[in-house]
Amino acid sequence: MNPTAEYDTFASIYEIWTATAPAAARNLPFYVEVCRETPGLVVELGVGDGRIAVEVAKVGKSITGVDASAEMLHRCRARAQAAGVLDRLTLIHADFRDFVLPQPAELITIPYHTIGHLVTMDDKRAGLRHIYSQLAPGGRLIFDHFVFDPDAAARHSGVILRAEYTDSETGQDVLLWTTTRYDLEAQTMRIIAWTDEIDGVGVVVRRQYHRLNFSWLEPEQARALLEEAGFEIEALYGDFDRSPFCDDSPEQIWVARRPR
Ligand SMILES: C[S@@+](CC[C@H](N)C(=O)[O-])C[C@H]1O[C@@H](n2cnc3c(N)ncnc32)[C@H](O)[C@@H]1O
């Protein structure tokens, strides 16, 4: 399945997915700040439902969002409209490997582990080369990536009840379940999530599956890919408080610059 179709199906659970993901809460202030402090064109790749971009617009900074999913972009537009900041948002419906900006960017971000949706090394190479081409000389690319943890992977291989909630659109009680299948050698994973809609006597009236293909990078692989694409590495943080990366860091947060 391509990323467009995957996220068109995932969109209906994306808000509850991020609300129940600790990394999402922690990455938000970091990205709002790096966008706010950067003059010139700022771009978020994989803008999704605007979870971050709308907060950036709310602090007064205009932002361009790129996404391959029409359904996620629709939700992003609605969120910006509701927040009264639609005029600070430009949305581009495109893939990371072929988006075209109206002018070179000063900052391109790829928040929330999203580079992992470029599943193969060749996808990642093509993505990074293209991102480089859309940056101004001296412009920065900032992305985060989780650090693969075999113990966490073993836990996520089981079935987990991720959330129990009432759907705000349908008023229906919902159970959100997940499991993940890993291919350790290929460094890929398939996230399978399903929602059970439950009626007043506990009967499942509807089940829907939502599936995503994902991958991960070891820090030395990320460094090699960035350097191969022509980037200079400015910093590698180990968490969103900008602490330096170390062996037990939960995240790898790369700040890379297109040379002047
Ligand atoms: C994990 S979500 C991140 C959304 C948002 N940045 C956030 O932090 O909440 C990933 C987003 O990237 C988009 N995406 C995945 N692969 C893509 C690709 N190759 N080109 C463009 N968008 C892509 C998906 O449609 C989805 O909206």
GROMACS .gro file of C-alpha atoms and ligand atoms in nm:
model
  287
    1MET     CA    1   0.000   0.000   0.000
    2ASN     CA    2   0.136   0.348  -0.075
    3PRO     CA    3   0.155   0.617   0.200
    4THR     CA    4  -0.141   0.805   0.053
    5ALA     CA    5  -0.384   0.517   0.087
    6GLU     CA    6  -0.238   0.412   0.423
    7TYR     CA    7  -0.295   0.750   0.586
    8ASP     CA    8  -0.629   0.809   0.417
    9THR     CA    9  -0.746   0.508   0.619
   10PHE     CA   10  -0.547   0.596   0.933
   11ALA     CA   11  -0.675   0.958   0.945
   12SER     CA   12  -0.990   0.876   1.145
   13ILE     CA   13  -0.780   0.747   1.439
   14TYR     CA   14  -0.484   0.983   1.403
   15GLU     CA   15  -0.598   1.228   1.672
   16ILE     CA   16  -0.649   0.959   1.937
   17TRP     CA   17  -0.325   0.790   1.820
   18THR     CA   18  -0.119   1.103   1.890
   19ALA     CA   19  -0.312   1.183   2.209
   20THR     CA   20  -0.201   0.843   2.346
   21ALA     CA   21   0.163   0.866   2.224
   22PRO     CA   22   0.407   1.019   2.477
   23ALA     CA   23   0.655   1.127   2.203
   24ALA     CA   24   0.387   1.339   2.035
   25ALA     CA   25   0.337   1.558   2.342
   26ARG     CA   26   0.712   1.599   2.386
   27ASN     CA   27   0.795   1.687   2.024
   28LEU     CA   28   0.532   1.961   1.989
   29PRO     CA   29   0.701   2.250   2.181
   30PHE     CA   30   1.037   2.163   2.019
   31TYR     CA   31   0.904   2.200   1.663
   32VAL     CA   32   0.695   2.507   1.740
   33GLU     CA   33   1.010   2.675   1.874
   34VAL     CA   34   1.244   2.583   1.586
   35CYS     CA   35   0.983   2.704   1.335
   36ARG     CA   36   0.908   3.025   1.526
   37GLU     CA   37   1.278   3.119   1.555
   38THR     CA   38   1.354   3.063   1.182
   39PRO     CA   39   1.307   3.361   0.947
   40GLY     CA   40   1.196   3.282   0.591
   41LEU     CA   41   1.012   2.985   0.446
   42VAL     CA   42   0.946   2.703   0.695
   43VAL     CA   43   0.810   2.369   0.571
   44GLU     CA   44   0.676   2.064   0.755
   45LEU     CA   45   0.694   1.738   0.558
   46GLY     CA   46   0.418   1.497   0.654
   47VAL     CA   47   0.211   1.780   0.802
   48GLY     CA   48  -0.069   1.533   0.876
   49ASP     CA   49  -0.371   1.678   1.053
   50GLY     CA   50  -0.179   1.996   1.143
   51ARG     CA   51  -0.112   1.890   1.503
   52ILE     CA   52   0.215   2.087   1.493
   53ALA     CA   53   0.166   2.324   1.197
   54VAL     CA   54  -0.149   2.482   1.340
   55GLU     CA   55   0.034   2.553   1.669
   56VAL     CA   56   0.317   2.713   1.467
   57ALA     CA   57   0.063   2.930   1.284
   58LYS     CA   58  -0.096   3.023   1.618
   59VAL     CA   59   0.233   3.175   1.741
   60GLY     CA   60   0.233   3.396   1.430
   61LYS     CA   61   0.467   3.204   1.197
   62SER     CA   62   0.346   3.111   0.848
   63ILE     CA   63   0.419   2.752   0.750
   64THR     CA   64   0.393   2.531   0.443
   65GLY     CA   65   0.283   2.170   0.491
   66VAL     CA   66   0.344   1.883   0.250
   67ASP     CA   67   0.154   1.555   0.268
   68ALA     CA   68   0.064   1.267   0.036
   69SER     CA   69  -0.271   1.198   0.204
   70ALA     CA   70  -0.571   1.403   0.087
   71GLU     CA   71  -0.765   1.294   0.396
   72MET     CA   72  -0.494   1.416   0.637
   73LEU     CA   73  -0.469   1.747   0.448
   74HIS     CA   74  -0.847   1.788   0.470
   75ARG     CA   75  -0.825   1.747   0.849
   76CYS     CA   76  -0.531   1.990   0.863
   77ARG     CA   77  -0.728   2.257   0.676
   78ALA     CA   78  -1.030   2.210   0.905
   79ARG     CA   79  -0.811   2.236   1.215
   80ALA     CA   80  -0.646   2.557   1.088
   81GLN     CA   81  -0.986   2.701   0.996
   82ALA     CA   82  -1.123   2.625   1.345
   83ALA     CA   83  -0.817   2.792   1.502
   84GLY     CA   84  -0.856   3.099   1.276
   85VAL     CA   85  -0.508   3.062   1.120
   86LEU     CA   86  -0.586   2.920   0.776
   87ASP     CA   87  -0.426   3.228   0.615
   88ARG     CA   88  -0.086   3.132   0.766
   89LEU     CA   89  -0.094   2.783   0.619
   90THR     CA   90   0.001   2.672   0.265
   91LEU     CA   91  -0.069   2.307   0.191
   92ILE     CA   92   0.092   2.103  -0.087
   93HIS     CA   93  -0.045   1.761  -0.180
   94ALA     CA   94   0.272   1.573  -0.280
   95ASP     CA   95   0.524   1.306  -0.191
   96PHE     CA   96   0.845   1.383   0.001
   97ARG     CA   97   1.036   1.280  -0.310
   98ASP     CA   98   0.875   1.523  -0.556
   99PHE     CA   99   0.723   1.827  -0.378
  100VAL     CA  100   0.808   2.163  -0.532
  101LEU     CA  101   0.831   2.476  -0.315
  102PRO     CA  102   0.762   2.827  -0.451
  103GLN     CA  103   1.104   2.937  -0.318
  104PRO     CA  104   1.394   2.762  -0.141
  105ALA     CA  105   1.318   2.687   0.226
  106GLU     CA  106   1.516   2.807   0.529
  107LEU     CA  107   1.389   2.514   0.736
  108ILE     CA  108   1.235   2.179   0.647
  109THR     CA  109   1.115   1.962   0.936
  110ILE     CA  110   1.003   1.598   0.936
  111PRO     CA  111   0.849   1.552   1.281
  112TYR     CA  112   0.733   1.245   1.467
  113HIS     CA  113   0.952   0.967   1.319
  114THR     CA  114   0.789   1.025   0.980
  115ILE     CA  115   1.106   0.968   0.778
  116GLY     CA  116   1.043   0.601   0.863
  117HIS     CA  117   0.756   0.607   0.612
  118LEU     CA  118   1.024   0.618   0.342
  119VAL     CA  119   1.056   0.248   0.401
  120THR     CA  120   1.360   0.135   0.201
  121MET     CA  121   1.710   0.282   0.204
  122ASP     CA  122   1.656   0.384  -0.159
  123ASP     CA  123   1.333   0.568  -0.065
  124LYS     CA  124   1.521   0.750   0.210
  125ARG     CA  125   1.810   0.837  -0.024
  126ALA     CA  126   1.570   0.976  -0.285
  127GLY     CA  127   1.379   1.171  -0.016
  128LEU     CA  128   1.690   1.329   0.135
  129ARG     CA  129   1.834   1.421  -0.205
  130HIS     CA  130   1.508   1.590  -0.300
  131ILE     CA  131   1.476   1.772   0.035
  132TYR     CA  132   1.832   1.902  -0.012
  133SER     CA  133   1.733   2.041  -0.353
  134GLN     CA  134   1.442   2.237  -0.200
  135LEU     CA  135   1.651   2.405   0.074
  136ALA     CA  136   1.820   2.745   0.044
  137PRO     CA  137   2.200   2.737   0.083
  138GLY     CA  138   2.250   2.748   0.460
  139GLY     CA  139   1.896   2.614   0.516
  140ARG     CA  140   1.834   2.338   0.773
  141LEU     CA  141   1.664   2.000   0.780
  142ILE     CA  142   1.546   1.886   1.125
  143PHE     CA  143   1.392   1.547   1.188
  144ASP     CA  144   1.344   1.309   1.478
  145HIS     CA  145   1.361   0.936   1.478
  146PHE     CA  146   1.306   0.689   1.760
  147VAL     CA  147   1.596   0.471   1.875
  148PHE     CA  148   1.506   0.109   1.806
  149ASP     CA  149   1.464  -0.081   2.133
  150PRO     CA  150   1.429  -0.463   2.109
  151ASP     CA  151   1.248  -0.479   2.447
  152ALA     CA  152   0.988  -0.224   2.335
  153ALA     CA  153   0.954  -0.412   2.004
  154ALA     CA  154   0.883  -0.736   2.194
  155ARG     CA  155   0.611  -0.558   2.396
  156HIS     CA  156   0.455  -0.405   2.084
  157SER     CA  157   0.447  -0.746   1.913
  158GLY     CA  158   0.162  -0.843   2.145
  159VAL     CA  159  -0.192  -0.708   2.121
  160ILE     CA  160  -0.234  -0.385   2.317
  161LEU     CA  161  -0.553  -0.202   2.406
  162ARG     CA  162  -0.433   0.147   2.320
  163ALA     CA  163  -0.742   0.350   2.403
  164GLU     CA  164  -1.107   0.332   2.505
  165TYR     CA  165  -1.298   0.645   2.403
  166THR     CA  166  -1.613   0.794   2.261
  167ASP     CA  167  -1.569   0.903   1.900
  168SER     CA  168  -1.637   1.279   1.883
  169GLU     CA  169  -1.769   1.253   1.524
  170THR     CA  170  -2.002   0.952   1.562
  171GLY     CA  171  -2.073   0.950   1.938
  172GLN     CA  172  -1.990   0.577   1.930
  173ASP     CA  173  -1.791   0.400   2.206
  174VAL     CA  174  -1.467   0.266   2.056
  175LEU     CA  175  -1.184   0.034   2.159
  176LEU     CA  176  -0.856   0.096   1.976
  177TRP     CA  177  -0.626  -0.209   1.957
  178THR     CA  178  -0.279  -0.236   1.808
  179THR     CA  179  -0.006  -0.482   1.734
  180THR     CA  180   0.317  -0.453   1.534
  181ARG     CA  181   0.498  -0.708   1.318
  182TYR     CA  182   0.874  -0.658   1.291
  183ASP     CA  183   1.128  -0.765   1.032
  184LEU     CA  184   1.449  -0.711   1.229
  185GLU     CA  185   1.678  -0.779   0.936
  186ALA     CA  186   1.506  -0.539   0.695
  187GLN     CA  187   1.449  -0.285   0.980
  188THR     CA  188   1.083  -0.260   0.885
  189MET     CA  189   0.762  -0.291   1.078
  190ARG     CA  190   0.395  -0.316   0.997
  191ILE     CA  191   0.165  -0.144   1.244
  192ILE     CA  192  -0.183  -0.295   1.254
  193ALA     CA  193  -0.447  -0.103   1.445
  194TRP     CA  194  -0.816  -0.183   1.463
  195THR     CA  195  -1.114  -0.005   1.606
  196ASP     CA  196  -1.412  -0.189   1.752
  197GLU     CA  197  -1.727   0.023   1.776
  198ILE     CA  198  -1.935  -0.107   2.068
  199ASP     CA  199  -2.310  -0.064   2.120
  200GLY     CA  200  -2.492  -0.011   2.453
  201VAL     CA  201  -2.490  -0.383   2.540
  202GLY     CA  202  -2.124  -0.439   2.450
  203VAL     CA  203  -2.170  -0.586   2.103
  204VAL     CA  204  -1.914  -0.494   1.835
  205VAL     CA  205  -2.117  -0.326   1.562
  206ARG     CA  206  -1.824  -0.239   1.338
  207ARG     CA  207  -1.457  -0.325   1.316
  208GLN     CA  208  -1.216  -0.133   1.092
  209TYR     CA  209  -0.849  -0.208   1.028
  210HIS     CA  210  -0.584   0.064   0.978
  211ARG     CA  211  -0.239  -0.048   0.863
  212LEU     CA  212   0.093   0.135   0.821
  213ASN     CA  213   0.432   0.035   0.686
  214PHE     CA  214   0.721   0.182   0.877
  215SER     CA  215   1.096   0.142   0.920
  216TRP     CA  216   1.380   0.254   1.141
  217LEU     CA  217   1.737   0.374   1.114
  218GLU     CA  218   2.033   0.325   1.342
  219PRO     CA  219   2.212   0.655   1.419
  220GLU     CA  220   2.516   0.567   1.206
  221GLN     CA  221   2.286   0.489   0.911
  222ALA     CA  222   2.109   0.826   0.948
  223ARG     CA  223   2.443   1.007   0.959
  224ALA     CA  224   2.570   0.826   0.647
  225LEU     CA  225   2.250   0.901   0.453
  226LEU     CA  226   2.260   1.270   0.545
  227GLU     CA  227   2.626   1.304   0.449
  228GLU     CA  228   2.571   1.115   0.126
  229ALA     CA  229   2.294   1.362   0.032
  230GLY     CA  230   2.539   1.651   0.088
  231PHE     CA  231   2.427   1.775   0.432
  232GLU     CA  232   2.657   1.904   0.703
  233ILE     CA  233   2.552   1.776   1.044
  234GLU     CA  234   2.507   2.057   1.291
  235ALA     CA  235   2.372   1.867   1.593
  236LEU     CA  236   2.242   1.533   1.711
  237TYR     CA  237   2.017   1.561   2.015
  238GLY     CA  238   1.902   1.266   2.225
  239ASP     CA  239   1.569   1.421   2.325
  240PHE     CA  240   1.347   1.722   2.265
  241ASP     CA  241   1.512   1.916   2.550
  242ARG     CA  242   1.816   1.939   2.313
  243SER     CA  243   2.033   1.722   2.539
  244PRO     CA  244   2.322   1.563   2.348
  245PHE     CA  245   2.264   1.213   2.206
  246CYS     CA  246   2.400   0.932   2.424
  247ASP     CA  247   2.368   0.551   2.449
  248ASP     CA  248   2.038   0.551   2.636
  249SER     CA  249   1.872   0.840   2.449
  250PRO     CA  250   1.510   0.769   2.349
  251GLU     CA  251   1.529   0.977   2.029
  252GLN     CA  252   1.777   1.079   1.763
  253ILE     CA  253   1.703   1.438   1.659
  254TRP     CA  254   1.910   1.543   1.361
  255VAL     CA  255   1.987   1.904   1.269
  256ALA     CA  256   2.151   1.911   0.926
  257ARG     CA  257   2.243   2.205   0.705
  258ARG     CA  258   2.275   2.249   0.331
  259PRO     CA  259   2.619   2.413   0.300
  260ARG     CA  260   2.626   2.777   0.182
  261LIG     C1  261   0.320   1.023   1.168
  261LIG     S1  262   0.225   1.133   1.065
  261LIG     C2  263   0.295   1.288   1.119
  261LIG     C3  264   0.197   1.403   1.114
  261LIG     C4  265   0.244   1.530   1.184
  261LIG     N1  266   0.373   1.575   1.133
  261LIG     C5  267   0.253   1.509   1.334
  261LIG     O1  268   0.364   1.518   1.389
  261LIG     O2  269   0.151   1.480   1.397
  261LIG     C6  270   0.300   1.109   0.906
  261LIG     C7  271   0.239   1.190   0.793
  261LIG     O3  272   0.329   1.181   0.682
  261LIG     C8  273   0.256   1.158   0.562
  261LIG     N2  274   0.344   1.082   0.470
  261LIG     C9  275   0.395   0.958   0.488
  261LIG     N3  276   0.474   0.923   0.386
  261LIG    C10  277   0.472   1.029   0.300
  261LIG    C11  278   0.537   1.056   0.176
  261LIG     N4  279   0.619   0.966   0.121
  261LIG     N5  280   0.514   1.174   0.115
  261LIG    C12  281   0.431   1.267   0.174
  261LIG     N6  282   0.367   1.247   0.292
  261LIG    C13  283   0.388   1.130   0.353
  261LIG    C14  284   0.133   1.080   0.605
  261LIG     O4  285   0.028   1.095   0.511
  261LIG    C15  286   0.104   1.140   0.742
  261LIG     O5  287   0.013   1.246   0.734
   0.00000   0.00000   0.00000
